[in-house]
Amino acid sequence: MLKITFLGTAGSLPTPYRNPSSILIKKDSELLMFDCGEGAQQQMMRARTGMMSLSSIFITHFHADHVLGIAGLLQTMSFQGRNETLYIYGPEKIDVFIQILTALGYCQLGYEIKTVELKPGDIVEKNGYYIKALKTEHGVESIGYSLVENKRPGKFDRDKAVSLGVPPGPLFSKLQQGNPVEVDGRTVHPEEVVGEPRPGRTVVYSGDTRPCEDVFNASLEADVLIHDGSLDDSKSEWAVESMHSTASEAAELAKKAGVIKLVLTHISSRYTEDESPLLNEANEIFENVVIADDLMEIKIQYKK
């Protein structure tokens, strides 16, 4: 299971239809949150994602529209009886920032929070995958993130194994786990019946940024790139000044990186009535692109 739920897709100014930035990724039984704008906890309730399996929150930067939902979410989970440690990752001073947030409203939590400061290139090792911090280009110190699964074992050739005299059962499992087996005095090696390792899945989240090298490199052949697509080309000068990206710039990066799917988010309130300028400009460059909506879900399948 690898599923993305978009809790908030607005730009700096929320709208009646878009909450501030927040993305939830379900990796098997674990929930990971990337940014936590206002109302994230209610969006989790609306999406029926649950909260208690949330293991980590990854913050890209400290602009208010990306962090003001944290205090409410922490307290809600405490009210619900959470007792497991929650990890909160982010740029420099994440520890100070969380101390300030948890001091609001006499917030007494029934569980421990551990903050971890990340800089570009740092890696958070998880079970079967990792999260890497990426250098991004915004008006304040900021980082993006890539979620990268480990390679999967190659495809097991059952017919070949049987033809080599290996009986179905426990010996199949041993071969699939990379161990040789003995059959009738002959050793059958895993490489005889197991193909080349297969790629895992990769999801990249840019946060607020100009198109940049680190996000591009992380996005090479990625399954999903979630990129700042705040503005259309008529606002390109403002995109540069405010350190955001246009939809076409995000599409150009996705095309060059060979990603499978591009999702544009952080949509400016200018497009509340009509998002077509963003989608049309991106589609001229890259075909498989969508604009994220609040509560939209994407399930990511393996390439092969």
Tab-separated table of C-alpha atoms in Angstrom:
chain	number	residue	atom	x	y	z
A	1	MET	CA	0.000	0.000	0.000
A	2	LEU	CA	1.308	3.400	-1.020
A	3	LYS	CA	-1.410	6.036	-1.076
A	4	ILE	CA	-1.274	9.835	-1.123
A	5	THR	CA	-4.129	11.900	0.349
A	6	PHE	CA	-4.091	15.641	-0.295
A	7	LEU	CA	-5.377	17.321	2.863
A	8	GLY	CA	-4.642	20.882	1.749
A	9	THR	CA	-3.744	22.208	-1.695
A	10	ALA	CA	-4.076	25.989	-1.419
A	11	GLY	CA	-1.437	28.606	-1.960
A	12	SER	CA	-0.625	31.057	0.806
A	13	LEU	CA	-4.268	32.169	0.966
A	14	PRO	CA	-6.840	29.422	1.631
A	15	THR	CA	-10.148	29.392	-0.216
A	16	PRO	CA	-13.567	27.891	0.551
A	17	TYR	CA	-12.454	24.814	-1.426
A	18	ARG	CA	-8.773	24.561	-0.582
A	19	ASN	CA	-7.130	24.219	2.829
A	20	PRO	CA	-3.517	25.266	3.477
A	21	SER	CA	-0.767	22.856	2.514
A	22	SER	CA	-0.727	19.326	3.902
A	23	ILE	CA	-0.156	15.913	2.348
A	24	LEU	CA	-0.569	12.501	3.921
A	25	ILE	CA	1.148	9.358	2.661
A	26	LYS	CA	0.045	5.924	3.827
A	27	LYS	CA	2.907	3.449	3.536
A	28	ASP	CA	1.519	0.054	4.463
A	29	SER	CA	0.203	0.582	8.018
A	30	GLU	CA	2.163	3.781	8.675
A	31	LEU	CA	1.004	7.375	8.101
A	32	LEU	CA	3.466	10.125	7.191
A	33	MET	CA	2.475	13.794	6.987
A	34	PHE	CA	4.263	16.393	4.877
A	35	ASP	CA	3.473	19.927	6.065
A	36	CYS	CA	0.530	20.608	8.348
A	37	GLY	CA	-1.494	23.676	7.452
A	38	GLU	CA	-4.541	24.854	9.372
A	39	GLY	CA	-7.375	22.369	9.552
A	40	ALA	CA	-5.263	19.317	8.713
A	41	GLN	CA	-6.814	17.343	11.567
A	42	GLN	CA	-10.352	17.981	10.274
A	43	GLN	CA	-9.290	17.012	6.775
A	44	MET	CA	-7.964	13.737	8.163
A	45	MET	CA	-11.370	13.146	9.721
A	46	ARG	CA	-13.153	13.945	6.449
A	47	ALA	CA	-10.835	11.623	4.529
A	48	ARG	CA	-11.197	8.928	7.229
A	49	THR	CA	-7.447	8.389	7.306
A	50	GLY	CA	-7.199	7.941	11.049
A	51	MET	CA	-4.552	9.665	13.168
A	52	MET	CA	-3.136	7.158	15.622
A	53	SER	CA	-0.855	5.485	13.072
A	54	LEU	CA	0.767	8.831	12.221
A	55	SER	CA	4.436	8.225	12.948
A	56	SER	CA	6.092	11.341	11.557
A	57	ILE	CA	5.495	14.878	10.361
A	58	PHE	CA	7.939	16.346	7.823
A	59	ILE	CA	7.939	20.147	7.585
A	60	THR	CA	9.359	21.909	4.529
A	61	HIS	CA	9.584	25.432	5.996
A	62	PHE	CA	8.053	27.646	8.660
A	63	HIS	CA	5.688	29.826	6.662
A	64	ALA	CA	2.374	29.881	8.513
A	65	ASP	CA	0.328	28.124	5.819
A	66	HIS	CA	2.518	25.034	6.205
A	67	VAL	CA	2.682	24.713	9.992
A	68	LEU	CA	-0.267	26.263	11.834
A	69	GLY	CA	-2.203	23.003	11.931
A	70	ILE	CA	0.394	21.262	14.061
A	71	ALA	CA	-0.738	22.465	17.509
A	72	GLY	CA	-4.343	21.417	16.999
A	73	LEU	CA	-3.382	18.043	15.543
A	74	LEU	CA	-1.055	17.285	18.456
A	75	GLN	CA	-3.707	18.082	21.025
A	76	THR	CA	-6.432	16.149	19.202
A	77	MET	CA	-4.277	13.024	19.145
A	78	SER	CA	-3.593	13.471	22.863
A	79	PHE	CA	-7.323	13.744	23.590
A	80	GLN	CA	-7.806	10.523	21.629
A	81	GLY	CA	-5.388	8.690	23.917
A	82	ARG	CA	-2.222	8.598	21.863
A	83	ASN	CA	0.815	7.394	23.819
A	84	GLU	CA	3.324	6.548	21.059
A	85	THR	CA	6.205	8.929	20.339
A	86	LEU	CA	5.667	11.277	17.391
A	87	TYR	CA	8.659	12.379	15.305
A	88	ILE	CA	8.648	15.837	13.743
A	89	TYR	CA	11.340	16.576	11.146
A	90	GLY	CA	12.175	19.913	9.600
A	91	PRO	CA	14.782	22.563	8.828
A	92	GLU	CA	17.074	24.250	11.318
A	93	LYS	CA	15.325	25.376	14.538
A	94	ILE	CA	12.526	22.814	14.238
A	95	ASP	CA	13.077	22.058	17.946
A	96	VAL	CA	12.549	25.691	18.952
A	97	PHE	CA	9.525	26.019	16.706
A	98	ILE	CA	7.789	22.956	18.166
A	99	GLN	CA	8.546	24.124	21.708
A	100	ILE	CA	6.730	27.370	20.930
A	101	LEU	CA	3.764	25.560	19.374
A	102	THR	CA	3.340	23.127	22.237
A	103	ALA	CA	3.383	26.027	24.726
A	104	LEU	CA	0.222	27.434	23.133
A	105	GLY	CA	-3.060	26.882	24.939
A	106	TYR	CA	-1.477	25.092	27.897
A	107	CYS	CA	-1.061	22.095	25.609
A	108	GLN	CA	-0.325	19.074	27.826
A	109	LEU	CA	0.350	16.021	25.693
A	110	GLY	CA	0.093	12.408	26.770
A	111	TYR	CA	2.936	11.315	24.525
A	112	GLU	CA	6.487	12.313	23.657
A	113	ILE	CA	7.504	14.442	20.694
A	114	LYS	CA	10.985	14.062	19.262
A	115	THR	CA	12.189	16.741	16.874
A	116	VAL	CA	14.882	16.040	14.298
A	117	GLU	CA	16.643	18.812	12.397
A	118	LEU	CA	17.374	17.970	8.770
A	119	LYS	CA	19.578	19.573	6.163
A	120	PRO	CA	19.682	18.766	2.436
A	121	GLY	CA	21.093	15.310	1.833
A	122	ASP	CA	20.078	13.921	5.215
A	123	ILE	CA	18.273	10.586	5.131
A	124	VAL	CA	15.676	9.190	7.531
A	125	GLU	CA	15.828	5.403	7.373
A	126	LYS	CA	12.513	3.592	7.609
A	127	ASN	CA	11.425	-0.034	7.322
A	128	GLY	CA	11.964	-0.890	3.659
A	129	TYR	CA	12.265	2.709	2.471
A	130	TYR	CA	13.801	6.063	3.343
A	131	ILE	CA	12.978	9.769	3.300
A	132	LYS	CA	15.621	12.123	1.892
A	133	ALA	CA	15.744	15.878	2.501
A	134	LEU	CA	16.197	17.965	-0.651
A	135	LYS	CA	17.596	21.460	-1.106
A	136	THR	CA	14.862	23.764	-2.398
A	137	GLU	CA	14.737	27.459	-3.282
A	138	HIS	CA	12.188	29.538	-1.411
A	139	GLY	CA	12.140	32.883	0.409
A	140	VAL	CA	13.117	31.260	3.717
A	141	GLU	CA	15.176	28.210	4.573
A	142	SER	CA	13.321	25.273	3.090
A	143	ILE	CA	13.664	21.628	2.167
A	144	GLY	CA	11.696	19.193	0.032
A	145	TYR	CA	11.430	15.450	0.486
A	146	SER	CA	11.626	12.242	-1.499
A	147	LEU	CA	10.208	8.933	-0.309
A	148	VAL	CA	12.161	6.087	-1.887
A	149	GLU	CA	11.350	2.418	-1.447
A	150	ASN	CA	14.104	-0.192	-1.397
A	151	LYS	CA	14.458	-2.416	-4.441
A	152	ARG	CA	12.199	-5.440	-4.497
A	153	PRO	CA	13.388	-9.003	-5.128
A	154	GLY	CA	13.349	-10.076	-8.752
A	155	LYS	CA	10.475	-12.079	-10.175
A	156	PHE	CA	10.568	-15.761	-9.201
A	157	ASP	CA	10.439	-18.165	-12.167
A	158	ARG	CA	8.380	-21.022	-10.769
A	159	ASP	CA	8.504	-23.116	-13.933
A	160	LYS	CA	12.286	-22.843	-14.127
A	161	ALA	CA	12.624	-23.871	-10.485
A	162	VAL	CA	10.445	-26.941	-11.042
A	163	SER	CA	12.431	-27.866	-14.159
A	164	LEU	CA	15.589	-27.783	-12.029
A	165	GLY	CA	14.007	-30.274	-9.645
A	166	VAL	CA	13.014	-27.878	-6.872
A	167	PRO	CA	9.695	-29.013	-5.359
A	168	PRO	CA	7.089	-26.352	-4.539
A	169	GLY	CA	7.148	-25.403	-0.877
A	170	PRO	CA	9.766	-24.136	1.596
A	171	LEU	CA	12.655	-24.383	-0.884
A	172	PHE	CA	10.888	-21.869	-3.124
A	173	SER	CA	10.889	-19.383	-0.250
A	174	LYS	CA	14.578	-19.959	0.433
A	175	LEU	CA	15.446	-19.207	-3.186
A	176	GLN	CA	13.263	-16.097	-3.192
A	177	GLN	CA	15.090	-14.911	-0.079
A	178	GLY	CA	18.425	-15.245	-1.865
A	179	ASN	CA	19.608	-18.555	-0.425
A	180	PRO	CA	20.865	-21.540	-2.482
A	181	VAL	CA	19.165	-24.903	-1.979
A	182	GLU	CA	20.289	-28.521	-2.380
A	183	VAL	CA	18.199	-30.801	-4.607
A	184	ASP	CA	19.263	-34.377	-5.393
A	185	GLY	CA	22.910	-33.594	-4.751
A	186	ARG	CA	22.842	-30.461	-6.918
A	187	THR	CA	22.944	-26.844	-5.738
A	188	VAL	CA	20.365	-24.519	-7.247
A	189	HIS	CA	21.372	-20.886	-6.917
A	190	PRO	CA	18.899	-18.004	-6.561
A	191	GLU	CA	20.156	-16.257	-9.712
A	192	GLU	CA	19.048	-19.278	-11.739
A	193	VAL	CA	15.388	-18.776	-10.871
A	194	VAL	CA	15.086	-15.188	-9.622
A	195	GLY	CA	15.261	-12.226	-11.983
A	196	GLU	CA	17.019	-8.897	-11.486
A	197	PRO	CA	15.886	-6.778	-8.517
A	198	ARG	CA	12.885	-4.618	-9.378
A	199	PRO	CA	12.599	-0.936	-8.489
A	200	GLY	CA	10.496	0.252	-5.606
A	201	ARG	CA	8.353	3.369	-5.827
A	202	THR	CA	9.434	6.989	-5.457
A	203	VAL	CA	7.361	10.011	-4.436
A	204	VAL	CA	8.843	13.517	-4.447
A	205	TYR	CA	7.288	16.503	-2.656
A	206	SER	CA	8.853	19.843	-3.527
A	207	GLY	CA	7.154	22.089	-0.985
A	208	ASP	CA	7.262	25.774	-1.979
A	209	THR	CA	10.135	26.339	-4.371
A	210	ARG	CA	11.487	27.566	-7.636
A	211	PRO	CA	12.451	24.728	-10.017
A	212	CYS	CA	15.763	23.471	-8.662
A	213	GLU	CA	18.484	20.888	-9.183
A	214	ASP	CA	17.937	18.779	-6.073
A	215	VAL	CA	14.246	18.254	-6.775
A	216	PHE	CA	15.064	17.434	-10.397
A	217	ASN	CA	17.671	14.840	-9.435
A	218	ALA	CA	15.360	13.221	-6.891
A	219	SER	CA	12.582	13.100	-9.491
A	220	LEU	CA	14.458	11.089	-12.107
A	221	GLU	CA	11.993	8.361	-13.171
A	222	ALA	CA	9.913	9.011	-10.031
A	223	ASP	CA	6.425	7.557	-9.865
A	224	VAL	CA	4.871	10.789	-8.592
A	225	LEU	CA	6.230	14.322	-8.393
A	226	ILE	CA	4.141	16.687	-6.255
A	227	HIS	CA	5.374	20.134	-7.221
A	228	ASP	CA	4.628	23.752	-6.483
A	229	GLY	CA	2.467	24.940	-9.386
A	230	SER	CA	1.203	28.174	-7.918
A	231	LEU	CA	0.944	30.373	-10.992
A	232	ASP	CA	0.472	30.528	-14.753
A	233	ASP	CA	2.987	31.974	-17.187
A	234	SER	CA	1.439	35.442	-17.158
A	235	LYS	CA	2.611	35.676	-13.530
A	236	SER	CA	6.117	34.364	-14.185
A	237	GLU	CA	7.807	37.495	-12.833
A	238	TRP	CA	5.835	37.203	-9.614
A	239	ALA	CA	6.763	33.511	-9.428
A	240	VAL	CA	10.436	34.489	-9.471
A	241	GLU	CA	9.952	37.282	-6.946
A	242	SER	CA	7.899	35.160	-4.527
A	243	MET	CA	10.112	32.086	-5.044
A	244	HIS	CA	7.361	29.827	-6.367
A	245	SER	CA	6.974	27.921	-9.650
A	246	THR	CA	4.637	28.245	-12.591
A	247	ALA	CA	2.710	25.217	-13.781
A	248	SER	CA	4.715	25.100	-17.001
A	249	GLU	CA	8.020	25.239	-15.105
A	250	ALA	CA	6.936	22.269	-12.990
A	251	ALA	CA	5.878	20.422	-16.154
A	252	GLU	CA	9.228	21.132	-17.809
A	253	LEU	CA	11.058	19.676	-14.815
A	254	ALA	CA	8.778	16.614	-14.787
A	255	LYS	CA	9.341	16.014	-18.493
A	256	LYS	CA	13.114	16.280	-18.262
A	257	ALA	CA	13.203	14.027	-15.193
A	258	GLY	CA	11.015	11.371	-16.828
A	259	VAL	CA	8.488	11.187	-14.000
A	260	ILE	CA	5.379	9.082	-14.482
A	261	LYS	CA	2.850	11.481	-12.943
A	262	LEU	CA	2.997	15.173	-12.040
A	263	VAL	CA	0.648	16.635	-9.440
A	264	LEU	CA	0.481	20.417	-9.145
A	265	THR	CA	-0.333	21.846	-5.722
A	266	HIS	CA	-0.075	25.088	-3.709
A	267	ILE	CA	-2.613	26.592	-6.107
A	268	SER	CA	-2.963	30.362	-5.882
A	269	SER	CA	-6.371	31.731	-4.897
A	270	ARG	CA	-6.313	33.618	-8.237
A	271	TYR	CA	-7.553	30.392	-9.825
A	272	THR	CA	-10.473	29.745	-7.505
A	273	GLU	CA	-12.971	30.136	-10.333
A	274	ASP	CA	-10.877	28.721	-13.163
A	275	GLU	CA	-7.810	26.468	-12.883
A	276	SER	CA	-7.619	25.821	-16.619
A	277	PRO	CA	-4.712	28.236	-17.295
A	278	LEU	CA	-2.505	26.125	-15.024
A	279	LEU	CA	-3.579	22.768	-16.409
A	280	ASN	CA	-3.516	23.862	-20.046
A	281	GLU	CA	-0.019	25.317	-19.821
A	282	ALA	CA	1.313	22.245	-18.029
A	283	ASN	CA	-0.371	19.868	-20.519
A	284	GLU	CA	1.351	21.573	-23.434
A	285	ILE	CA	4.636	20.301	-21.998
A	286	PHE	CA	3.798	17.169	-20.012
A	287	GLU	CA	0.795	14.935	-20.627
A	288	ASN	CA	0.259	13.066	-17.354
A	289	VAL	CA	-0.433	15.996	-15.038
A	290	VAL	CA	-3.277	16.750	-12.643
A	291	ILE	CA	-4.085	19.621	-10.316
A	292	ALA	CA	-4.505	18.400	-6.759
A	293	ASP	CA	-7.839	18.925	-5.040
A	294	ASP	CA	-8.449	18.711	-1.321
A	295	LEU	CA	-9.167	15.102	-0.253
A	296	MET	CA	-7.980	13.726	-3.605
A	297	GLU	CA	-6.329	10.303	-3.286
A	298	ILE	CA	-3.707	8.633	-5.469
A	299	LYS	CA	-2.768	4.976	-5.101
A	300	ILE	CA	0.649	4.208	-6.553
A	301	GLN	CA	1.163	0.854	-8.244
A	302	TYR	CA	4.512	-0.794	-8.928
A	303	LYS	CA	6.005	-0.136	-12.349
A	304	LYS	CA	6.332	-3.874	-13.007
